[in-house]
mmCIF file of N, CA and C and ligand atoms in Angstrom:
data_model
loop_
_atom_site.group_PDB
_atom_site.id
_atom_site.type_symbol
_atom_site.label_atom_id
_atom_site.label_comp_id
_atom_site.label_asym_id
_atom_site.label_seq_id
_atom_site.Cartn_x
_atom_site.Cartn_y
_atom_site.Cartn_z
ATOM 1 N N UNK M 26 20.266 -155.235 -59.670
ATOM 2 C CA UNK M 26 19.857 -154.724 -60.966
ATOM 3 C C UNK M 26 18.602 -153.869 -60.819
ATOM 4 N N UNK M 27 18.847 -152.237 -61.569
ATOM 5 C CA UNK M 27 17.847 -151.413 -61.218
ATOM 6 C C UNK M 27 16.189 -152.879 -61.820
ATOM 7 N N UNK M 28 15.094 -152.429 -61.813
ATOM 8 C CA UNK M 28 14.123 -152.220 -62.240
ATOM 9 C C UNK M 28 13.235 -151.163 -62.865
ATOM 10 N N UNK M 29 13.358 -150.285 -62.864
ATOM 11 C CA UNK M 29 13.546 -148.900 -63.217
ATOM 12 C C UNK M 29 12.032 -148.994 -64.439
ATOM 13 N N UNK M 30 11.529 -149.776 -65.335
ATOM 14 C CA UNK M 30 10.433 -150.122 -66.217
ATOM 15 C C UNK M 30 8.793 -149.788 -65.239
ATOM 16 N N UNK M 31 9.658 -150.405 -64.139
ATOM 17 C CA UNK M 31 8.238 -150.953 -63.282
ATOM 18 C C UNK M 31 7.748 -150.327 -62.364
ATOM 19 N N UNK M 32 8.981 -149.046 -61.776
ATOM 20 C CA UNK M 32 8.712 -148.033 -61.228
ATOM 21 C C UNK M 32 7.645 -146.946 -61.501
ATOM 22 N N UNK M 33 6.778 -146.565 -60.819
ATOM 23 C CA UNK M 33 5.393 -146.199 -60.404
ATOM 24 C C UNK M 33 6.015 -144.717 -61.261
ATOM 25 N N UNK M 34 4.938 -144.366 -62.170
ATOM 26 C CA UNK M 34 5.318 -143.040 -61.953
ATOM 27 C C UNK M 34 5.219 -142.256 -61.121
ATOM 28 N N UNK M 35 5.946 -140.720 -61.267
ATOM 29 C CA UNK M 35 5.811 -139.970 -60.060
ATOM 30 C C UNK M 35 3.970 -138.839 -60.099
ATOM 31 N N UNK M 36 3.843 -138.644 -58.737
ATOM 32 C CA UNK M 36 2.575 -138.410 -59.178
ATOM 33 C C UNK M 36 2.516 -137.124 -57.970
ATOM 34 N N UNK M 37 3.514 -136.206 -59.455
ATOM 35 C CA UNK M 37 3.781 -134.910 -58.325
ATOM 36 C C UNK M 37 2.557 -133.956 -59.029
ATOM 37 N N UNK M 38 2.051 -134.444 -59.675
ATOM 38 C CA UNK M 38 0.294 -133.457 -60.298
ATOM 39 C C UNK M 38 -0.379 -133.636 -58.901
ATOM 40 N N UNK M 39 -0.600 -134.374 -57.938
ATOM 41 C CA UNK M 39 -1.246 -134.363 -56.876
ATOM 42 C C UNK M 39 -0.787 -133.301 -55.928
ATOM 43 N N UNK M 40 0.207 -133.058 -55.904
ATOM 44 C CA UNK M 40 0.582 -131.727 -54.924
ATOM 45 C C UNK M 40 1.843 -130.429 -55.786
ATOM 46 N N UNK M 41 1.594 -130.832 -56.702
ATOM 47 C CA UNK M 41 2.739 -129.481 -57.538
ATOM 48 C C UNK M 41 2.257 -128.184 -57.826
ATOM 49 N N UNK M 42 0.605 -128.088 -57.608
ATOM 50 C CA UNK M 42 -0.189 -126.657 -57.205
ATOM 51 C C UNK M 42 0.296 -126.151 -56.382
ATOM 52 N N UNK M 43 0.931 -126.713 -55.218
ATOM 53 C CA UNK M 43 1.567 -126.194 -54.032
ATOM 54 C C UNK M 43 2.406 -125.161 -54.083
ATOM 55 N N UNK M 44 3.425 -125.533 -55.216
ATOM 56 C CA UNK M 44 4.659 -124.522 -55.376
ATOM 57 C C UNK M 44 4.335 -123.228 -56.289
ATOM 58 N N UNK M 45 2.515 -123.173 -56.443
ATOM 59 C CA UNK M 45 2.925 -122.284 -56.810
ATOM 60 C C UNK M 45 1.782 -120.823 -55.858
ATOM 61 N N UNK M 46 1.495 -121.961 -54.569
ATOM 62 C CA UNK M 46 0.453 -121.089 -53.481
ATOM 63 C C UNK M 46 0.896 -119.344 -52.888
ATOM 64 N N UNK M 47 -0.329 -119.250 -52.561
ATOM 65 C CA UNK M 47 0.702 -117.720 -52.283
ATOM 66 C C UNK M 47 1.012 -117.389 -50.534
ATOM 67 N N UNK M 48 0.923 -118.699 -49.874
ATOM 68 C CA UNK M 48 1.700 -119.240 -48.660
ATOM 69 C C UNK M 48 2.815 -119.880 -48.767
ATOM 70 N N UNK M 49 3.003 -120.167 -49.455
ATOM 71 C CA UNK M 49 4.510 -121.244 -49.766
ATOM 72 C C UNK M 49 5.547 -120.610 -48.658
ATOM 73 N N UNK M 50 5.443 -119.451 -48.709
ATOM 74 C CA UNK M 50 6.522 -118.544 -47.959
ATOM 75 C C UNK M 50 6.489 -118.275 -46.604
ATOM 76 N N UNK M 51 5.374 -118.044 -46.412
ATOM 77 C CA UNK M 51 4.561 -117.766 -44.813
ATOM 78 C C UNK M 51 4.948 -118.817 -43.884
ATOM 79 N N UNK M 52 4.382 -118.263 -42.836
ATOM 80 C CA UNK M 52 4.483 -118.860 -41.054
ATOM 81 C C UNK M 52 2.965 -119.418 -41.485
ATOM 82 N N UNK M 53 3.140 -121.041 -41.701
ATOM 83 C CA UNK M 53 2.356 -122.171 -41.652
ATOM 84 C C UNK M 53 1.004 -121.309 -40.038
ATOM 85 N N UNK M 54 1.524 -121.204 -39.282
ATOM 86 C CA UNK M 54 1.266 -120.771 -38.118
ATOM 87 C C UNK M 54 -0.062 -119.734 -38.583
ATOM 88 N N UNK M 55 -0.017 -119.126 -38.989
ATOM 89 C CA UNK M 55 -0.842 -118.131 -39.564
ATOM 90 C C UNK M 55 -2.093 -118.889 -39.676
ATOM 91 N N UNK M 56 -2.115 -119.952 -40.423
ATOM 92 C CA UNK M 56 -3.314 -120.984 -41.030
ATOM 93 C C UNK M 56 -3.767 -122.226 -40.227
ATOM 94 N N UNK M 57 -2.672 -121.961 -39.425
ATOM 95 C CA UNK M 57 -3.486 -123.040 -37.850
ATOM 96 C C UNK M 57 -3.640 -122.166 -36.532
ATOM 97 N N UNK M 58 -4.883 -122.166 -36.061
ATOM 98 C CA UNK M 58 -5.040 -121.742 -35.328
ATOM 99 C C UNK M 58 -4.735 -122.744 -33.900
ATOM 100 N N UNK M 59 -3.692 -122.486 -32.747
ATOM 101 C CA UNK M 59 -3.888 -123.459 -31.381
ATOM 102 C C UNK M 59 -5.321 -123.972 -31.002
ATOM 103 N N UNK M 60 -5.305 -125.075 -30.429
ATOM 104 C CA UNK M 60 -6.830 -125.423 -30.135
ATOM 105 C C UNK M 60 -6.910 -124.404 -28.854
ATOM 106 N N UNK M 61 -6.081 -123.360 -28.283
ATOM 107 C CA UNK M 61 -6.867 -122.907 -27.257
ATOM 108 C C UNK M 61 -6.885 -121.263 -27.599
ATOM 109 N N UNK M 62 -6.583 -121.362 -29.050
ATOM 110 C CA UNK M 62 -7.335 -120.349 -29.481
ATOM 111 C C UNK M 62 -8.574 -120.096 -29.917
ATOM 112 N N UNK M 63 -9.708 -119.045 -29.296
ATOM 113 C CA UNK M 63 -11.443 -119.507 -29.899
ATOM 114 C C UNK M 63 -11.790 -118.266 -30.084
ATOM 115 N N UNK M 64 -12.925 -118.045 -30.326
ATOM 116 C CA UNK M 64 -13.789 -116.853 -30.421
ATOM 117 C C UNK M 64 -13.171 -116.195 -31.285
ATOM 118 N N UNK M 65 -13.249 -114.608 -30.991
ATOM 119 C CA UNK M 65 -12.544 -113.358 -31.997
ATOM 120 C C UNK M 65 -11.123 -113.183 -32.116
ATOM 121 N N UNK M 66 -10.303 -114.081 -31.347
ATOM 122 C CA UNK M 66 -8.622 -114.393 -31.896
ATOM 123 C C UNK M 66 -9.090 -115.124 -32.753
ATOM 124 N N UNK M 67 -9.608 -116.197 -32.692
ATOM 125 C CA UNK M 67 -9.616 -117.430 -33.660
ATOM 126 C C UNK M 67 -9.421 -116.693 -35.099
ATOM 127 N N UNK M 68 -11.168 -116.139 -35.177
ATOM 128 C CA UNK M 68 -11.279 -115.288 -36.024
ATOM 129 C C UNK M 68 -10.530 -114.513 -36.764
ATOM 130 N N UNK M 69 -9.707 -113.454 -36.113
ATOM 131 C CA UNK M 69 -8.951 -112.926 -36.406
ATOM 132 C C UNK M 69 -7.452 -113.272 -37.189
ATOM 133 N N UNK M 70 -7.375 -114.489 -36.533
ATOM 134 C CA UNK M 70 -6.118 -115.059 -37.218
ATOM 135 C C UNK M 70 -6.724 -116.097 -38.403
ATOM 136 N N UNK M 71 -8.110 -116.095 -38.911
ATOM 137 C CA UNK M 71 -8.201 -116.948 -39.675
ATOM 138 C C UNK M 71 -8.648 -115.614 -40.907
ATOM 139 N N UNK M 72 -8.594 -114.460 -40.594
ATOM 140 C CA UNK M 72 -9.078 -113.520 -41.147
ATOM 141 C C UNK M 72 -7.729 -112.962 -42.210
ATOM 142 N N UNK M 73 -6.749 -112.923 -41.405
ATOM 143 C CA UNK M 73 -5.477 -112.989 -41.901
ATOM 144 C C UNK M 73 -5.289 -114.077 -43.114
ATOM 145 N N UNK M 74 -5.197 -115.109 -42.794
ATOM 146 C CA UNK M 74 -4.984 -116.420 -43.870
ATOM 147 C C UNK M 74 -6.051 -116.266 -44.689
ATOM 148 N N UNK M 75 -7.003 -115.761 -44.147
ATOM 149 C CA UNK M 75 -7.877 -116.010 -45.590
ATOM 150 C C UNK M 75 -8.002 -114.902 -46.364
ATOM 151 N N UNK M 76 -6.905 -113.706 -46.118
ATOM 152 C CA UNK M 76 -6.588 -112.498 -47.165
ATOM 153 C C UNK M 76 -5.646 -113.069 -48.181
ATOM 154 N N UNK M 77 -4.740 -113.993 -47.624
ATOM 155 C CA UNK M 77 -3.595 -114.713 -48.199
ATOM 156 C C UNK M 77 -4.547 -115.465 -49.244
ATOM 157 N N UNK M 78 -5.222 -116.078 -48.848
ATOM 158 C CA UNK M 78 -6.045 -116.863 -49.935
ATOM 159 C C UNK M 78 -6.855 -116.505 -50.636
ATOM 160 N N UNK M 79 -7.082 -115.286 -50.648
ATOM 161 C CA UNK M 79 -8.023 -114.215 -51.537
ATOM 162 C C UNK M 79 -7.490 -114.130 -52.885
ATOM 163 N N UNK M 80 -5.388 -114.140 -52.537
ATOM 164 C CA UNK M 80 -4.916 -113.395 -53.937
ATOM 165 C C UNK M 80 -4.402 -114.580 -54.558
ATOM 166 N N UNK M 81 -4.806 -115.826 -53.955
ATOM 167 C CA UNK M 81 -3.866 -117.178 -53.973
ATOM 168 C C UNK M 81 -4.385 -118.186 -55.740
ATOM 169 N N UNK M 82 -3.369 -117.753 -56.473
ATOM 170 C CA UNK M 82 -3.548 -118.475 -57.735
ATOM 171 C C UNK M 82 -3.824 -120.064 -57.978
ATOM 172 N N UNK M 83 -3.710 -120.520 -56.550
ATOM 173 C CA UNK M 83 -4.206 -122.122 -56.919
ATOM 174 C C UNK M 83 -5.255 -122.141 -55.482
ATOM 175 N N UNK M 84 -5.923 -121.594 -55.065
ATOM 176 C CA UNK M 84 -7.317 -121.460 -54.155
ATOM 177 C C UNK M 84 -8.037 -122.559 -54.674
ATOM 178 N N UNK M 85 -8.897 -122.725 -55.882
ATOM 179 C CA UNK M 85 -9.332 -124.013 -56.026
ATOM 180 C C UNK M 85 -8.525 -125.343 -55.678
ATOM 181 N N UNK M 86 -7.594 -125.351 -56.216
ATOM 182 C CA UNK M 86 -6.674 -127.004 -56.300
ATOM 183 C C UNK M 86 -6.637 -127.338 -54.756
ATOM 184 N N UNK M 87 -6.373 -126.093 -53.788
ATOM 185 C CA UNK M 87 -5.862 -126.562 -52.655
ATOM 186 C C UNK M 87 -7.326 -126.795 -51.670
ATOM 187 N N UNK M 88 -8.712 -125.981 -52.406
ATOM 188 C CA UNK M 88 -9.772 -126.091 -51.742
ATOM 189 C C UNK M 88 -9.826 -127.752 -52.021
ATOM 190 N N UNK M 89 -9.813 -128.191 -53.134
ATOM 191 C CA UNK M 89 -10.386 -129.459 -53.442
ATOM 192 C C UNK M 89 -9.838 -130.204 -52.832
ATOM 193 N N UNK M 90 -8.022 -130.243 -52.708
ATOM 194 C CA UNK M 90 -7.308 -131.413 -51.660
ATOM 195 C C UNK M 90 -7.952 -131.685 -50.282
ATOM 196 N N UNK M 91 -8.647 -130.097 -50.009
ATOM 197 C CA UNK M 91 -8.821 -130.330 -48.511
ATOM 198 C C UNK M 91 -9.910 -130.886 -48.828
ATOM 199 N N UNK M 92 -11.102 -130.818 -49.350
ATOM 200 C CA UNK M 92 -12.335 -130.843 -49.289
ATOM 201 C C UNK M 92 -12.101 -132.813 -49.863
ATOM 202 N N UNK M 93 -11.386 -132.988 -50.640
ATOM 203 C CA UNK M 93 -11.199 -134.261 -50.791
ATOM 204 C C UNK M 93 -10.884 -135.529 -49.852
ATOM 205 N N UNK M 94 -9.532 -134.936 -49.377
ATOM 206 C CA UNK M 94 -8.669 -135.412 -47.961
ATOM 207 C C UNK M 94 -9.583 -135.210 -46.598
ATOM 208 N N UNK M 95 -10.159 -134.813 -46.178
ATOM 209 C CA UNK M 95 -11.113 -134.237 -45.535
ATOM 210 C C UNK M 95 -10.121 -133.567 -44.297
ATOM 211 N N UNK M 96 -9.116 -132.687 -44.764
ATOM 212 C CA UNK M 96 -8.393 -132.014 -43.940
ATOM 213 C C UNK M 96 -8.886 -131.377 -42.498
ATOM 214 N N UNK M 97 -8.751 -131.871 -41.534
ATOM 215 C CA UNK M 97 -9.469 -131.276 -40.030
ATOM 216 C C UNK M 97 -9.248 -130.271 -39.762
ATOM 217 N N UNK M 98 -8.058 -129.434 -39.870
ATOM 218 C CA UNK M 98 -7.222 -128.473 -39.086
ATOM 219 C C UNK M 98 -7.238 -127.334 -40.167
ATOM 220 N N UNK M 99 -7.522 -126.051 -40.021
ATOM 221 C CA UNK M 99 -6.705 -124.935 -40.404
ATOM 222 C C UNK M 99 -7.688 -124.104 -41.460
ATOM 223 N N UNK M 100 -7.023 -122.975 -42.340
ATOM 224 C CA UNK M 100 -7.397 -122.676 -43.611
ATOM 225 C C UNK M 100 -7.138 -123.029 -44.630
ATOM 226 N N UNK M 101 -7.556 -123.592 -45.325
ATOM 227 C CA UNK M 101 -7.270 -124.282 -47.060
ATOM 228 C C UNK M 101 -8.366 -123.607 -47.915
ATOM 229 N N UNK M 102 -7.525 -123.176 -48.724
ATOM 230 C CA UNK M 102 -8.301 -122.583 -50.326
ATOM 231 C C UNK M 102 -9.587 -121.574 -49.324
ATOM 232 N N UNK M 103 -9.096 -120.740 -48.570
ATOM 233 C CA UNK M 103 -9.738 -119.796 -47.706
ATOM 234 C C UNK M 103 -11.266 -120.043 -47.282
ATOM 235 N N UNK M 104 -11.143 -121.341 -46.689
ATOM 236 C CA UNK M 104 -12.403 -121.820 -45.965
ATOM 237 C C UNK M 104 -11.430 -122.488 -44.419
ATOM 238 N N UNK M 105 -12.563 -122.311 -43.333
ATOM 239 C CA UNK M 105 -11.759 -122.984 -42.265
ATOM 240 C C UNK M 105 -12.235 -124.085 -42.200
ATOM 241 N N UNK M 106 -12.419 -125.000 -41.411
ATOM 242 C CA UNK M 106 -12.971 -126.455 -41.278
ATOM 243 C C UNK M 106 -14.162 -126.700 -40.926
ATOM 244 N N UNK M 107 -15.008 -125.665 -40.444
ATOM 245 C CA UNK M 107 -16.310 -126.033 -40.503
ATOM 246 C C UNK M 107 -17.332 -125.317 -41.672
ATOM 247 N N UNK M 108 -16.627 -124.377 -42.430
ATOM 248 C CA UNK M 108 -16.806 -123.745 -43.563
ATOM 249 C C UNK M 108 -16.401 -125.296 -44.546
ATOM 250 N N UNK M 109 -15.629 -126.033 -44.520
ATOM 251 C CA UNK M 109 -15.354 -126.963 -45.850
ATOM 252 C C UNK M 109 -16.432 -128.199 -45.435
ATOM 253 N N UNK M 110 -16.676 -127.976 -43.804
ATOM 254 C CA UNK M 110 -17.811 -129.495 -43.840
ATOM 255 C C UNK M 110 -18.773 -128.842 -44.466
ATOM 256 N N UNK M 111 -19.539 -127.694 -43.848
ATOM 257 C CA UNK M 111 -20.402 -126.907 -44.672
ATOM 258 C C UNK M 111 -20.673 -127.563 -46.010
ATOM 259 N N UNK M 112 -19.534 -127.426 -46.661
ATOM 260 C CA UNK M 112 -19.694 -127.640 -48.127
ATOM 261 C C UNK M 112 -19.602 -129.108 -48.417
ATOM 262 N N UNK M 113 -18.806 -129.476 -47.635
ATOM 263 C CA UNK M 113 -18.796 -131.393 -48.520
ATOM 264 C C UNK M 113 -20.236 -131.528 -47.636
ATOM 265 N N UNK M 114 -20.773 -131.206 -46.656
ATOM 266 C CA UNK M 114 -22.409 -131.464 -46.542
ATOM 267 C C UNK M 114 -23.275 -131.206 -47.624
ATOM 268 N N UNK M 115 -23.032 -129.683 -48.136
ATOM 269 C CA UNK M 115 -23.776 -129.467 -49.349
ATOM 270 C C UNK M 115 -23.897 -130.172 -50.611
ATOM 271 N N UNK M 116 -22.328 -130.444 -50.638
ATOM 272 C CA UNK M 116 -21.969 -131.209 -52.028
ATOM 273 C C UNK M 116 -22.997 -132.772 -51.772
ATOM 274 N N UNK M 117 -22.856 -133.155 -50.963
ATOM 275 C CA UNK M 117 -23.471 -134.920 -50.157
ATOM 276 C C UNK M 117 -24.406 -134.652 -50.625
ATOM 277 N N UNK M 118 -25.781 -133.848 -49.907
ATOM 278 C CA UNK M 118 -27.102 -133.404 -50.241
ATOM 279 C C UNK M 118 -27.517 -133.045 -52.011
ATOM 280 N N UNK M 119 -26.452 -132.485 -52.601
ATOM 281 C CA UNK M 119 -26.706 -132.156 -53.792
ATOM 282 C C UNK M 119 -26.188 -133.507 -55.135
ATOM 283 N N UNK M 120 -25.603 -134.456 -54.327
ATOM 284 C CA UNK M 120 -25.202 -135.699 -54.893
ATOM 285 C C UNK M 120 -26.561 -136.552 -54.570
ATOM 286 N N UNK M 121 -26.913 -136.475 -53.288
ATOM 287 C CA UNK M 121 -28.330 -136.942 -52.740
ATOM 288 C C UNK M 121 -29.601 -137.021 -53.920
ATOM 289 N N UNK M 122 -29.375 -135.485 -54.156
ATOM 290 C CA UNK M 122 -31.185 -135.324 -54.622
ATOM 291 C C UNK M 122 -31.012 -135.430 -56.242
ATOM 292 N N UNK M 123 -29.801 -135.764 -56.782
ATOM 293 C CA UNK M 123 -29.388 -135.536 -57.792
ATOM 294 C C UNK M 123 -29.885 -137.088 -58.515
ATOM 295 N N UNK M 124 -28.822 -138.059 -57.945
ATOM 296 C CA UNK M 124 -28.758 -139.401 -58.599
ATOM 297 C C UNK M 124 -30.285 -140.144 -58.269
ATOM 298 N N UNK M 125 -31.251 -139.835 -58.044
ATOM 299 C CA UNK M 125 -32.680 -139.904 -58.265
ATOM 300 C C UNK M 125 -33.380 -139.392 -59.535
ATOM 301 N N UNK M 126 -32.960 -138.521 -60.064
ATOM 302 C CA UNK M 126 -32.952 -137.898 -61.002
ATOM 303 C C UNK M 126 -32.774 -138.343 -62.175
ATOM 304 N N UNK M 127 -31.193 -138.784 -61.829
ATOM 305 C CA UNK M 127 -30.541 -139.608 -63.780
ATOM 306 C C UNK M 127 -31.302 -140.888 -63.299
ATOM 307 N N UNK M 128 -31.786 -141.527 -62.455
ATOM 308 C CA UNK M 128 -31.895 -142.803 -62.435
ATOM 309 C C UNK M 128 -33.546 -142.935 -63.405
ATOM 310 N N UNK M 129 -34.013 -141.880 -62.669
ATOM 311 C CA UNK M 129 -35.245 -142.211 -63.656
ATOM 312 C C UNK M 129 -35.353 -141.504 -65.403
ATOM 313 N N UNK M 130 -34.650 -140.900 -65.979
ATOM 314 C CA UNK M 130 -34.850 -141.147 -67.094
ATOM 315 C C UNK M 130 -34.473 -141.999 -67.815
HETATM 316 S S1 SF4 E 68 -5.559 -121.107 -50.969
HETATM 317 FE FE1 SF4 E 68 -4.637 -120.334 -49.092
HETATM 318 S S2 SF4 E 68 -3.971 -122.134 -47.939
HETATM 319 FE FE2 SF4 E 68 -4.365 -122.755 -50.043
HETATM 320 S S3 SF4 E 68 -2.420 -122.693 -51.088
HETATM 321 FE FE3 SF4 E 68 -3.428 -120.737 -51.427
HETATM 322 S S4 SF4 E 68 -2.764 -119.362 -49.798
HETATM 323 FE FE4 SF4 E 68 -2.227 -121.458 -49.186
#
């Protein structure tokens, strides 16, 4: 006998930005670079993906998954991976100097 009441909803709001990226179509490949790719290839091929993500109508949603997930590998929402620690460092520091703040009024 189904159960069907108790079943979880579906919780395709967590990744349904996806379908509407403006990679959906592309060679995944493009946005990972080989680890024994470095320097000005690296570059270059991350220069590419991140034109793709220039015109890309869900750039935020997919920045935040990564920046959330703490995605290791690739380009997301046209930052590479030490461009998104960059920022969840910043974000840390600015959560840091912040909640000192509300605490004392
Ligand atoms: S921002 Fe870039 S990596 Fe993210 S969904 Fe859009 S095109 Fe793809």
């Amino acid at each position: 006998m189904s159960n069907t009441p108790r079943t979880p909803r579906p919780i395709s709001n967590h990744w349904e930005w996806q379908l509407h990226s403006a990679c959906r179509y592309e060679d995944a490949d493009i946005f990972y670079a080989p680890d024994y790719v470095r320097g000005k290839p690296k570059v270059l091929q991350e220069r590419r993906a991140k034109s793709i993500c220039r015109g890309c109508p869900v750039r935020q949603d997919c920045l935040e998954h990564a920046l959330t997930y703490h995605e290791p590998y690739g380009v997301w929402g046209g930052l590479n991976e030490s461009e998104r620690w960059e920022l969840i460092n910043q974000r840390r520091l600015l959560r840091v100097s912040v909640v000192p703040q509300q605490r004392a009024v």
